[in-house]
Coordinates of C-alpha atoms in Angstrom, one line a residue:
Chain A
M21 CA -0.3 -8.8 28.1
S22 CA 1.5 -5.6 29.0
I23 CA -2.0 -3.6 28.8
E24 CA -3.2 -5.5 32.0
T25 CA 0.1 -4.7 34.4
L26 CA -0.8 -1.0 32.9
N27 CA -4.4 -0.8 33.1
I28 CA -4.0 -2.3 37.1
A29 CA -0.9 0.0 37.8
R30 CA -3.3 2.8 36.8
R31 CA -6.3 2.0 38.9
A32 CA -3.9 1.3 42.1
L33 CA -2.5 4.5 41.2
N34 CA -5.9 6.4 40.8
E35 CA -7.0 5.0 43.9
A36 CA -4.0 6.2 45.8
L37 CA -4.2 9.7 44.7
G38 CA -7.5 10.2 45.3
D39 CA -8.8 14.3 44.5
K40 CA -5.7 14.7 43.4
V41 CA -6.2 12.6 40.1
T42 CA -7.0 15.4 37.9
T43 CA -3.5 17.5 38.5
Y44 CA -1.2 14.8 38.4
F45 CA -3.0 13.8 35.0
N46 CA -2.4 17.7 33.8
H47 CA 1.0 17.1 34.5
M48 CA 1.4 13.9 32.5
K49 CA -0.3 15.8 29.6
M50 CA 2.3 18.4 29.9
W51 CA 5.0 15.8 29.9
F52 CA 3.8 14.5 26.5
R53 CA 3.4 17.9 25.3
M54 CA 7.4 18.4 26.0
K55 CA 6.3 21.3 28.1
L56 CA 7.9 19.4 31.3
T57 CA 11.2 17.0 31.3
K58 CA 10.8 14.1 32.7
E59 CA 12.6 14.9 36.3
E60 CA 10.2 17.9 36.8
F61 CA 7.3 15.8 35.9
D62 CA 8.7 13.3 38.5
T63 CA 9.4 16.1 41.5
E64 CA 6.0 17.4 40.7
A65 CA 4.4 13.7 41.4
R66 CA 6.1 13.0 44.3
S67 CA 5.3 16.0 46.2
L68 CA 1.7 15.0 45.1
L69 CA 2.1 11.9 46.7
S70 CA 3.4 10.4 50.3
S71 CA 6.2 8.2 50.3
E72 CA 4.3 4.7 50.0
Q73 CA 2.4 6.1 47.3
V74 CA 5.5 7.0 45.4
R75 CA 5.6 3.3 44.5
Y76 CA 2.4 3.2 42.6
H77 CA 3.9 6.5 40.8
N78 CA 7.0 4.5 40.0
E79 CA 5.2 1.3 38.8
F80 CA 2.7 3.2 36.7
L81 CA 5.6 4.5 35.0
L82 CA 7.4 1.4 34.4
A83 CA 4.5 -0.2 33.4
L84 CA 3.9 2.7 30.6
L85 CA 7.3 2.6 29.9
N86 CA 7.4 -1.1 29.2
K87 CA 4.2 -0.9 26.7
V88 CA 6.3 2.2 24.5
E89 CA 9.2 0.5 23.7
G90 CA 12.3 2.5 23.0
L91 CA 11.8 4.5 25.8
A92 CA 12.2 1.6 28.0
E93 CA 15.3 1.1 28.7
T94 CA 16.8 4.6 29.7
S95 CA 14.4 4.9 31.8
I96 CA 14.0 1.9 33.7
S97 CA 17.5 2.9 34.8
I98 CA 16.5 6.2 35.8
A99 CA 13.6 4.7 37.7
Q100 CA 15.9 2.4 39.2
E101 CA 18.4 4.5 40.4
K102 CA 15.3 6.7 42.1
T103 CA 14.6 4.5 44.0
N104 CA 18.2 2.9 44.7
S105 CA 18.5 6.3 45.8
H106 CA 15.9 6.7 48.1
N107 CA 16.6 3.4 49.9
R108 CA 20.1 4.5 50.3
N109 CA 19.1 7.3 52.2
S110 CA 16.8 5.5 54.7
R111 CA 19.6 2.9 55.2
R112 CA 22.3 5.7 55.5
N113 CA 20.2 7.6 58.6
K114 CA 20.0 4.3 60.3
R115 CA 23.8 3.8 60.2
N116 CA 24.1 7.0 61.7
S117 CA 21.9 6.6 64.5
R118 CA 23.7 3.6 65.3
S119 CA 27.5 4.7 65.0
T120 CA 28.6 7.9 65.8
S121 CA 32.0 7.5 65.8
E122 CA 32.3 6.0 62.7
K123 CA 34.2 7.7 59.8
S124 CA 31.8 8.9 57.2
N125 CA 32.0 6.7 53.9
F126 CA 33.5 8.5 50.9
E127 CA 30.6 8.0 48.0
T128 CA 31.1 8.9 44.5
A129 CA 28.4 11.1 43.3
D130 CA 25.3 10.0 41.5
I131 CA 26.2 10.6 37.9
I132 CA 22.5 10.7 37.1
E133 CA 21.3 13.5 39.0
Y134 CA 24.1 15.6 37.3
L135 CA 23.0 14.9 33.8
P136 CA 21.2 17.7 31.4
P137 CA 17.7 16.8 31.1
N138 CA 16.1 14.3 28.4
S139 CA 14.6 16.6 26.1
P140 CA 17.2 19.1 23.9
P141 CA 17.6 22.2 25.7
G142 CA 17.6 23.8 22.4
A143 CA 14.1 23.1 21.6
G144 CA 12.5 26.1 22.9
S145 CA 10.4 23.4 25.0
D146 CA 8.6 26.4 26.7
S147 CA 7.0 27.4 23.2
V148 CA 6.3 24.1 21.6
K149 CA 2.9 23.2 22.0
Y150 CA 2.7 20.2 19.8
A151 CA 5.0 17.3 19.8
V152 CA 5.6 17.2 16.1
Q153 CA 7.1 20.4 16.0
E154 CA 10.3 19.2 16.6
V155 CA 11.8 18.1 13.4
F156 CA 11.0 14.5 13.2
L157 CA 7.7 12.7 12.3
P158 CA 5.4 10.9 15.3
D159 CA 6.7 7.8 15.8
H160 CA 4.9 4.7 17.1
A161 CA 5.7 5.2 20.8
L162 CA 4.8 9.0 20.9
V163 CA 1.6 8.0 19.5
V164 CA 0.3 5.3 21.5
G165 CA 1.5 7.4 24.6
R166 CA -0.7 10.4 23.4
F167 CA -3.4 7.9 22.6
M168 CA -3.5 5.9 26.0
L169 CA -3.3 9.5 27.8
A170 CA -6.4 11.0 25.5
A171 CA -8.3 7.7 26.0
W172 CA -8.2 7.6 29.9
E173 CA -9.6 11.2 30.0
L174 CA -12.5 10.2 28.5
G175 CA -12.9 6.7 30.6
L176 CA -11.8 4.6 27.6
E177 CA -9.4 1.4 28.1
G178 CA -6.5 2.4 26.7
A179 CA -5.1 2.1 22.9
E180 CA -4.0 -0.5 20.7
D181 CA -1.2 -0.7 18.7
E182 CA -2.8 -1.0 15.3
A183 CA -4.0 2.5 15.6
A184 CA -0.9 4.0 16.3
D185 CA 0.4 2.4 13.1
L186 CA -2.4 3.7 11.2
I187 CA -1.9 7.1 12.7
V188 CA 2.1 6.7 11.8
V189 CA 1.3 5.7 8.1
A190 CA -1.7 8.4 7.5
V191 CA 0.7 11.2 8.7
Q192 CA 3.5 10.1 5.9
N193 CA 1.1 9.7 3.3
F194 CA -0.5 13.0 3.9
L195 CA 3.0 14.7 3.4
K196 CA 3.7 12.7 0.4
N197 CA 0.3 14.0 -1.3
I198 CA 1.5 17.3 -0.6
L199 CA 4.9 16.9 -1.8
S200 CA 4.1 15.0 -4.9
A201 CA 1.5 17.7 -5.7
V202 CA 4.1 20.6 -5.5
I203 CA 6.9 18.4 -7.8
S204 CA 3.9 17.7 -10.0
Q205 CA 3.6 21.0 -11.1
R206 CA 7.0 21.7 -11.6
K207 CA 8.5 19.0 -13.4
G208 CA 7.1 16.2 -16.3
Y209 CA 5.6 13.2 -15.4
K210 CA 4.0 9.9 -17.0
R211 CA 0.4 8.4 -16.5
R212 CA -0.4 4.9 -16.0
G213 CA -4.3 4.9 -16.6
K214 CA -6.0 7.7 -15.5
N215 CA -4.5 7.8 -11.7
F216 CA -1.0 6.5 -11.4
I217 CA 1.5 9.1 -11.5
Y218 CA 5.0 7.8 -11.9
D219 CA 8.7 8.8 -13.3
L220 CA 8.4 12.5 -11.9
G221 CA 11.1 14.3 -13.4
C222 CA 11.2 12.5 -16.8
E223 CA 11.9 14.1 -20.0
V224 CA 9.0 15.5 -21.4
P225 CA 8.9 14.8 -25.5
N226 CA 8.5 17.6 -27.5
M227 CA 5.3 17.9 -29.6
W228 CA 6.3 19.7 -32.5
L229 CA 9.1 16.9 -33.6
R230 CA 7.7 14.2 -35.6
N231 CA 9.3 11.9 -34.3
S232 CA 7.4 12.1 -30.8
A233 CA 4.5 10.5 -32.2
N234 CA 6.8 7.4 -32.2
V235 CA 8.0 7.5 -28.4
Y236 CA 6.4 4.3 -26.9
D237 CA 7.0 2.9 -23.4
P238 CA 7.1 -1.0 -23.7
Q239 CA 6.3 -0.9 -20.0
S240 CA 2.5 0.4 -20.6
D241 CA 1.4 -2.8 -21.7
G242 CA 0.7 -4.1 -18.5
R243 CA 1.9 -7.5 -17.4
V244 CA -1.1 -10.1 -18.9
T245 CA -1.8 -11.7 -21.7
V246 CA -4.0 -14.4 -23.0
D247 CA -2.0 -17.4 -23.9
D248 CA -2.0 -21.1 -24.4
G249 CA -1.8 -22.4 -20.4
A250 CA -4.9 -24.1 -18.9
D251 CA -6.2 -20.6 -18.1
A252 CA -6.2 -19.0 -20.9
L253 CA -4.6 -16.1 -19.2
G254 CA -0.9 -15.8 -18.0
P255 CA 2.0 -13.6 -17.1
R256 CA 3.4 -11.8 -20.6
C257 CA 7.0 -12.0 -21.3
P258 CA 8.5 -8.5 -19.9
P259 CA 10.2 -6.0 -22.2
T260 CA 14.1 -6.9 -23.0
I261 CA 16.6 -4.3 -21.4
D262 CA 17.0 -3.1 -25.0
E263 CA 14.1 -2.5 -25.9
M264 CA 13.8 -0.4 -22.8
E265 CA 17.1 1.4 -23.3
Q266 CA 16.1 2.3 -27.0
A267 CA 12.6 3.2 -26.1
T268 CA 14.2 5.6 -23.4
A269 CA 17.1 7.0 -25.8
M270 CA 14.2 7.9 -28.3
E271 CA 12.2 9.6 -25.7
I272 CA 15.5 12.0 -24.6
A273 CA 16.0 12.4 -28.3
C274 CA 12.2 13.9 -28.9
S275 CA 12.5 15.8 -25.6
V276 CA 13.4 19.7 -25.1
P277 CA 16.5 20.5 -23.9
D278 CA 16.8 21.7 -20.3
V279 CA 18.8 24.7 -19.7
E280 CA 18.1 26.5 -16.7
P281 CA 19.8 25.3 -13.5
N282 CA 17.7 22.9 -11.6
E283 CA 16.3 24.9 -8.5
D284 CA 16.5 21.8 -5.9
R285 CA 14.6 23.5 -3.1
I286 CA 10.9 23.6 -2.6
T287 CA 9.8 27.1 -1.9
I288 CA 6.8 28.3 0.5
D289 CA 5.6 30.1 -2.8
E290 CA 5.0 27.1 -4.7
V291 CA 3.7 24.9 -1.9
Y292 CA 1.0 28.0 -1.2
N293 CA 0.3 28.2 -5.0
T294 CA -0.1 24.7 -5.4
L295 CA -2.8 24.1 -2.3
L296 CA -4.5 27.1 -3.8
I297 CA -5.0 25.1 -6.9
N298 CA -5.1 21.7 -5.3
K299 CA -7.5 22.2 -2.6
N300 CA -8.5 18.3 -1.8
I301 CA -5.4 17.3 -1.2
I302 CA -6.0 18.9 2.8
A303 CA -9.5 17.5 3.0
S304 CA -10.7 19.3 6.2
H305 CA -11.7 22.6 5.6
S306 CA -10.5 24.1 8.9
V307 CA -7.2 22.6 8.8
Y308 CA -7.1 24.2 5.5
A309 CA -8.2 27.4 5.7
I310 CA -6.4 28.1 8.9
N311 CA -3.0 27.1 7.1
M312 CA -3.7 28.8 4.3
E313 CA -4.0 31.9 6.2
R314 CA -1.1 31.4 8.1
I315 CA 1.2 30.9 5.0
A316 CA -0.7 34.0 3.5
A317 CA 0.3 36.2 6.4
M318 CA 4.1 34.6 6.5
L319 CA 3.9 35.8 2.8
D320 CA 3.0 39.6 3.3
H321 CA 4.7 42.6 4.3
P322 CA 3.3 45.7 4.6
S323 CA 5.6 47.0 1.9
Y324 CA 3.4 44.9 -0.4
Chain B
M137 CA -0.4 -7.8 11.0
V138 CA -3.4 -10.7 10.7
S139 CA -3.0 -14.5 9.8
Y140 CA -0.4 -15.3 7.8
F141 CA -0.4 -18.7 5.4
T142 CA -3.0 -20.7 7.3
L143 CA -3.5 -24.1 6.2
D144 CA -7.2 -24.4 5.6
G145 CA -7.3 -27.7 7.8
A146 CA -9.5 -26.3 10.8
G147 CA -9.8 -22.7 9.4
E148 CA -13.5 -21.8 10.0
G149 CA -14.4 -20.5 7.3
A150 CA -10.4 -19.7 6.3
V151 CA -11.2 -19.3 2.5
N152 CA -7.9 -17.8 1.1
F153 CA -5.8 -17.5 -1.8
Q154 CA -2.8 -16.9 -0.5
K155 CA -1.0 -19.6 -2.2
E156 CA -2.4 -18.7 -5.5
I157 CA -1.5 -15.0 -5.0
S158 CA 1.9 -16.1 -4.1
N159 CA 2.2 -17.7 -7.4
M160 CA 1.0 -14.9 -9.1
M161 CA 3.1 -12.2 -7.7
H162 CA 6.1 -14.5 -8.8
G163 CA 4.6 -15.1 -12.2
F164 CA 4.6 -11.5 -12.7
G165 CA 8.2 -10.8 -11.5
D166 CA 8.1 -10.9 -7.9
N167 CA 10.5 -13.4 -5.8
P168 CA 9.9 -17.1 -6.1
N169 CA 9.0 -16.7 -2.2
P170 CA 7.0 -13.3 -1.8
N171 CA 6.8 -11.4 1.3
A172 CA 4.3 -13.4 3.2
A173 CA 2.7 -9.9 4.9
T174 CA 2.7 -8.6 1.5
V175 CA 0.4 -11.5 0.1
V176 CA -2.0 -11.1 2.7
L177 CA -2.0 -7.2 2.2
V178 CA -2.3 -7.9 -1.9
E179 CA -5.0 -10.5 -0.7
S180 CA -7.2 -8.0 1.1
I181 CA -6.9 -5.4 -1.5
V182 CA -8.1 -7.6 -4.1
L183 CA -10.7 -9.1 -1.7
Q184 CA -12.0 -5.4 -0.7
Q185 CA -11.7 -4.4 -4.9
L186 CA -14.0 -7.1 -5.9
R187 CA -16.9 -6.8 -3.2
N188 CA -16.9 -3.0 -3.9
M189 CA -17.3 -4.1 -7.8
L190 CA -20.3 -6.5 -6.9
Q191 CA -21.6 -3.9 -5.0
D192 CA -21.7 -1.7 -7.7
A193 CA -22.8 -4.7 -10.3
W194 CA -25.9 -5.1 -8.0
H195 CA -26.7 -1.5 -8.0
W196 CA -26.3 -1.8 -11.8
A197 CA -28.7 -4.7 -11.4
Q198 CA -31.3 -3.5 -9.8
M199 CA -31.5 -0.3 -12.1
R200 CA -32.1 -2.8 -14.9
G201 CA -34.6 -5.0 -12.9
V202 CA -33.3 -8.4 -12.5
K203 CA -32.4 -10.1 -9.4
V204 CA -29.4 -11.9 -10.1
I205 CA -25.9 -10.3 -11.2
T206 CA -25.0 -11.3 -14.2
N207 CA -21.8 -10.6 -16.5
Y208 CA -23.5 -8.2 -18.3
E209 CA -23.6 -5.7 -15.1
V210 CA -19.6 -7.0 -14.5
I211 CA -19.0 -6.0 -17.8
F212 CA -20.7 -2.8 -17.5
L213 CA -18.3 -1.5 -14.9
M214 CA -15.3 -2.3 -17.6
R215 CA -17.2 -0.3 -20.5
K216 CA -14.6 2.5 -20.5
N217 CA -11.3 0.7 -21.0
K218 CA -11.1 -0.8 -24.1
M219 CA -8.0 -2.5 -23.3
K220 CA -9.3 -4.5 -20.9
L221 CA -12.5 -5.5 -23.0
K222 CA -10.4 -6.7 -25.8
R223 CA -8.6 -8.8 -23.3
L224 CA -12.0 -10.0 -22.2
F225 CA -12.8 -10.7 -25.7
D226 CA -9.6 -12.9 -26.2
Y227 CA -10.0 -14.8 -23.1
Q228 CA -13.1 -16.1 -23.7
K229 CA -11.9 -17.0 -27.5
K230 CA -9.5 -18.9 -26.2
L231 CA -11.2 -20.4 -23.5
D232 CA -13.9 -21.5 -26.0
S233 CA -11.3 -23.1 -28.1
I234 CA -9.9 -24.9 -25.3
E235 CA -13.0 -26.6 -24.0
K236 CA -14.0 -27.2 -27.3
K237 CA -10.8 -29.0 -27.9
Q238 CA -11.0 -31.0 -24.5
F239 CA -15.1 -32.0 -25.5
V240 CA -13.4 -33.5 -28.4
I241 CA -10.8 -35.6 -26.6
N242 CA -13.4 -36.9 -24.0
N243 CA -15.9 -38.1 -26.6
A244 CA -13.6 -39.2 -29.1
E245 CA -14.2 -42.9 -27.7
E246 CA -18.2 -42.4 -28.7
G247 CA -17.3 -41.4 -32.3
V248 CA -18.8 -37.8 -32.5
M249 CA -15.9 -36.4 -33.6
S250 CA -17.1 -35.4 -36.9
G251 CA -20.4 -33.7 -35.9
V252 CA -18.6 -31.7 -33.2
L253 CA -15.9 -30.5 -34.9
E254 CA -18.6 -27.9 -36.9
E255 CA -18.1 -24.2 -35.6
E256 CA -21.6 -23.6 -34.2
S257 CA -22.4 -26.1 -32.3
D258 CA -21.0 -26.5 -28.1
P259 CA -20.3 -28.3 -25.8
P260 CA -23.9 -29.7 -24.8
S261 CA -23.1 -29.6 -20.5
K262 CA -22.1 -25.7 -20.7
K263 CA -23.9 -22.9 -21.3
R264 CA -22.7 -20.6 -23.9
R265 CA -20.5 -17.8 -22.7
N266 CA -21.7 -14.4 -23.9
H267 CA -19.2 -11.8 -22.8
T268 CA -18.0 -11.3 -26.6
D269 CA -21.5 -10.2 -27.5
I270 CA -21.7 -8.4 -24.3
I271 CA -19.0 -6.5 -25.3
K272 CA -20.1 -6.3 -29.1
D273 CA -23.2 -4.4 -27.6
L274 CA -21.6 -2.1 -25.2
D275 CA -19.0 -1.0 -28.1
E276 CA -20.9 1.6 -30.0
Q277 CA -18.0 2.9 -32.2
D278 CA -16.5 -0.8 -32.3
E279 CA -13.2 0.5 -30.7
V280 CA -12.5 -2.9 -29.1
L281 CA -13.0 -4.4 -32.4
H282 CA -10.3 -2.7 -34.4
I283 CA -7.4 -2.9 -32.0
K284 CA -5.2 -4.9 -34.5
F285 CA -2.6 -7.7 -33.9
D286 CA 0.4 -6.3 -31.9
V287 CA 3.6 -7.6 -33.5
I288 CA 5.6 -6.6 -30.4
D289 CA 3.5 -8.9 -28.7
Y290 CA 3.7 -11.6 -31.0
L291 CA 8.0 -11.3 -31.0
R292 CA 7.6 -11.2 -27.2
K293 CA 5.7 -14.6 -26.6
V294 CA 8.5 -16.2 -29.4
R295 CA 11.3 -14.9 -27.2
A296 CA 9.5 -16.3 -24.2
A297 CA 9.1 -19.5 -25.7
K298 CA 12.9 -19.5 -26.4
I299 CA 13.9 -18.5 -22.9
S300 CA 12.1 -21.2 -21.4
E301 CA 13.9 -23.6 -23.3
I302 CA 17.4 -22.8 -21.6
M303 CA 15.7 -22.9 -17.9
S304 CA 16.5 -25.7 -15.8
F305 CA 14.2 -28.2 -15.1
E306 CA 13.2 -27.1 -11.5
K307 CA 13.7 -23.7 -12.3
Y308 CA 11.0 -24.3 -15.0
E309 CA 9.0 -26.3 -12.7
A310 CA 8.2 -23.4 -10.3
Y311 CA 8.0 -21.2 -13.3
H312 CA 5.0 -23.0 -14.8
K313 CA 3.2 -23.6 -11.6
A314 CA 3.2 -19.8 -11.3
R315 CA 2.1 -19.4 -14.8
C316 CA -0.8 -21.4 -14.6
S317 CA -2.4 -20.1 -10.9
S318 CA -5.5 -18.2 -11.3
F319 CA -8.4 -17.6 -9.2
R320 CA -10.5 -20.6 -10.6
S321 CA -10.5 -23.8 -8.3
T322 CA -8.8 -26.8 -9.7
G323 CA -11.1 -29.1 -11.5
S324 CA -10.5 -31.4 -14.5
G325 CA -11.5 -30.1 -17.6
I326 CA -15.5 -28.5 -17.8
N327 CA -15.4 -28.8 -14.2
K328 CA -13.6 -25.9 -13.5
N329 CA -15.8 -23.7 -11.2
F330 CA -15.4 -20.9 -9.1
A331 CA -17.0 -22.3 -5.4
K332 CA -13.7 -20.9 -3.7
L333 CA -13.7 -17.9 -5.3
E334 CA -17.8 -17.4 -4.7
K335 CA -17.1 -18.7 -0.8
W336 CA -14.5 -15.8 -0.8
I337 CA -16.6 -12.8 -2.0
N338 CA -20.0 -13.9 -1.4
S339 CA -19.7 -15.6 2.1
G340 CA -22.9 -14.4 3.3
K341 CA -24.7 -15.0 0.5
E342 CA -26.0 -11.7 -0.2
Y343 CA -26.0 -11.2 -3.8
K344 CA -26.8 -13.9 -6.2
L345 CA -24.3 -14.4 -8.8
M346 CA -24.4 -16.6 -11.9
Q347 CA -21.2 -18.2 -13.3
S348 CA -20.3 -16.1 -15.9
A349 CA -20.4 -13.1 -13.6
L350 CA -17.5 -14.7 -11.7
E351 CA -16.1 -15.5 -14.8
V352 CA -15.6 -12.1 -15.6
L353 CA -14.9 -11.4 -11.9
S354 CA -11.8 -14.0 -11.7
F355 CA -10.4 -11.8 -14.6
L356 CA -10.5 -8.9 -12.9
A357 CA -8.9 -10.2 -9.9
Y358 CA -6.3 -11.7 -12.0
E359 CA -5.9 -7.9 -13.4
T360 CA -5.7 -6.5 -10.4
V361 CA -2.9 -8.6 -8.7
A362 CA -0.9 -8.2 -12.3
D363 CA -1.5 -4.3 -11.7
L364 CA -0.1 -4.1 -8.5
V365 CA 2.7 -6.0 -9.1
D366 CA 3.4 -3.7 -12.3
A367 CA 2.7 -0.7 -10.4
V368 CA 5.4 -1.7 -7.8
F369 CA 8.2 -2.1 -10.4
L370 CA 7.6 1.3 -11.8
I371 CA 7.9 2.9 -8.1
R372 CA 11.2 1.1 -7.9
Q373 CA 12.5 2.3 -11.0
D374 CA 11.6 6.0 -9.7
A375 CA 13.5 5.0 -6.6
K376 CA 16.7 4.4 -8.4
K377 CA 16.9 7.4 -10.5
K378 CA 20.1 9.4 -10.0
S379 CA 19.6 13.4 -11.4
G380 CA 21.6 13.8 -14.6
D381 CA 21.7 10.1 -15.6
P382 CA 18.6 9.1 -17.5
F383 CA 19.6 5.5 -18.0
S384 CA 20.2 4.8 -14.2
K385 CA 16.8 3.8 -13.2
F386 CA 17.4 1.0 -15.4
E387 CA 20.2 -0.5 -12.8
G388 CA 19.5 -3.7 -11.5
G389 CA 17.1 -4.7 -14.2
S390 CA 14.4 -6.2 -11.8
F391 CA 11.3 -5.2 -14.0
C392 CA 12.5 -6.5 -17.7
N393 CA 13.1 -9.9 -18.7
P394 CA 15.8 -11.5 -16.4
A395 CA 17.1 -13.6 -19.1
S396 CA 18.4 -10.6 -21.6
L397 CA 20.6 -9.9 -19.2
S398 CA 22.8 -11.9 -19.7
N399 CA 25.4 -9.5 -20.8
A400 CA 27.3 -8.6 -18.2
V401 CA 26.5 -4.8 -17.7
Y402 CA 23.9 -5.4 -15.5
I403 CA 24.2 -7.6 -12.4
K404 CA 21.4 -10.4 -12.2
S405 CA 20.8 -13.9 -11.8
G406 CA 17.4 -14.5 -13.0
F407 CA 13.8 -14.4 -10.6
E408 CA 16.3 -15.1 -7.7
G409 CA 17.6 -11.9 -8.0
V410 CA 14.7 -9.9 -7.1
S411 CA 13.9 -8.5 -3.8
A412 CA 10.7 -9.5 -2.5
I413 CA 8.2 -6.8 -2.7
T414 CA 7.6 -5.3 0.5
V415 CA 4.4 -4.1 2.5
A416 CA 5.5 -0.6 2.3
E417 CA 6.0 -0.5 -1.4
I418 CA 2.4 -1.9 -1.8
R419 CA 1.4 1.1 0.2
E420 CA 3.0 3.5 -1.5
V421 CA 1.3 1.8 -5.0
I422 CA -2.3 2.0 -3.3
R423 CA -1.3 5.8 -2.3
R424 CA -0.5 7.2 -5.6
F425 CA -3.9 5.2 -7.3
Y426 CA -5.7 7.1 -5.0
T427 CA -4.5 10.2 -4.8
P428 CA -6.8 13.1 -4.5
T429 CA -5.1 15.6 -7.0
V430 CA -5.9 13.6 -10.2
G431 CA -9.7 13.3 -11.9
M432 CA -13.0 14.8 -10.6
N433 CA -10.8 15.5 -7.2
G434 CA -8.1 17.3 -9.4
L435 CA -7.8 20.8 -10.2
F436 CA -10.2 23.5 -8.4
S437 CA -12.3 21.4 -7.2
R438 CA -13.1 21.7 -3.5
N439 CA -15.5 18.5 -2.3
I440 CA -14.1 15.2 -2.3
S441 CA -16.2 13.7 -5.1
S442 CA -17.5 10.5 -5.0
D443 CA -15.7 9.0 -7.6
I444 CA -12.8 8.3 -5.1
S445 CA -14.3 5.3 -3.8
S446 CA -15.6 3.8 -7.2
K447 CA -12.1 4.2 -8.7
Y448 CA -10.5 0.6 -9.2
I449 CA -7.2 -0.4 -9.6
A450 CA -8.0 -3.3 -12.5
I451 CA -10.7 -1.1 -14.6

């Protein structure tokens, strides 16, 4: 498994580094936090190690990137270019020492050396502290990388893929909870049982009209019914499309006409008020308190 | 994820209900071949819900001072949901009538037919079911008994019968098999028991369960799968909505009766046209069920109260 190769490479690197382990891993942490680009991390690492030990560094990086798919292809090619250029340098020296009268060969420049660095330059990599302040949600590769780093620092063996999967889904859940709460403050919705909110943005029947009492949703009865099969329970025949259309038309007829234009964007004010009312969306008090203070500070102005 | 359709041959303790759940999901409206990973997920959700219910029932049993979990405790868990109580009520009536008929058929040769057809006598080999008595006990305001006969439901049953008449034979076979799945073990007539179900939820034999309790639990498990599939179809409608057109959420028509879509407005070809339920949809359903903004954990409260863990999908 690739975890084994990764661990073997890591142990070999640790032995080679000796005392400089902490500096090396500090550089690696900064690379993950996007404070260093890959090239800078590479140059720092090479300055720490002697030329034979660079091999361990390369192997370790290759194993890590193989583990973390998606980053593998570009980085393997970059690492191979580096080793090739290293070999080419030593070969060129030998050739020059042997034949001095040979014309120096023309070699095309190595394009990789002239490419801009990997991370987007405008991302403000100096001020970015957390990898998620770029606009994307954390993906599997990034989370696995950070987990493994943290695990090694604490002396653990590494991180599994399923832990990273859990975190990715958890972040999405969290954001969806906040968004659902904000939108349900603005628009109508229907409820199934006591807990299940659906159909956000539906037409809310006007309770002062007499026909609103007859508004009936054919889907609200569930899918189970007692019938004549051998088990006495069976799936119920679902409503026909005509029934559904008729129920929707009735609902629209009973609802209040919406005259105001639909302001689609969610404002910071709405988020602030929603979080004030539903404190349980953010279960951890320290996260909640710090972020609410930040928002309040943003909404504040000395002239208020 | 974990193991997919493991055939039970060599598995040590690999009791799983994946085939049954797969059939049930098709019966409730999913594709005839549901996604395997989804079935595994649904199975683990149902298992977790049942085990939580078992633990709660054990808690109530201890409060009453009995050592065995009976159906009283399990029905007590459902006491607040009148619709489910009514359905359990009708379920028992139906099961009783089926058993009586089978008893009559089995004993027809012995000539005891006339004696058995009286109302009070029951098949002697089976202890009497008492779910209805317990429900009547718990229902102080007689709400369950007053839920009236549903005309719309009856018309739907008639329509379902008509629709199955126009299905071809193979489709009907599959459809019928799907409708017959449940959490009971297969057996003949009176021998239907819940051995597999008990091994599944109570494999360590920590709790003592009565057969009647297992019957109610199998009913609740069935309801859980039904509610999950129903919620998935509600989410799919939400995803299809377009602003300004209130009927756009019905496009595709996968939630409603496929045979009624024969008018060419919506393109459909029966159950095969429904795309299989994915793992992400089930995860979204679970998220919405356990969202922290409703109930006791909703507006203005700060600490997450314990009722999130005791919320059940089926109840």
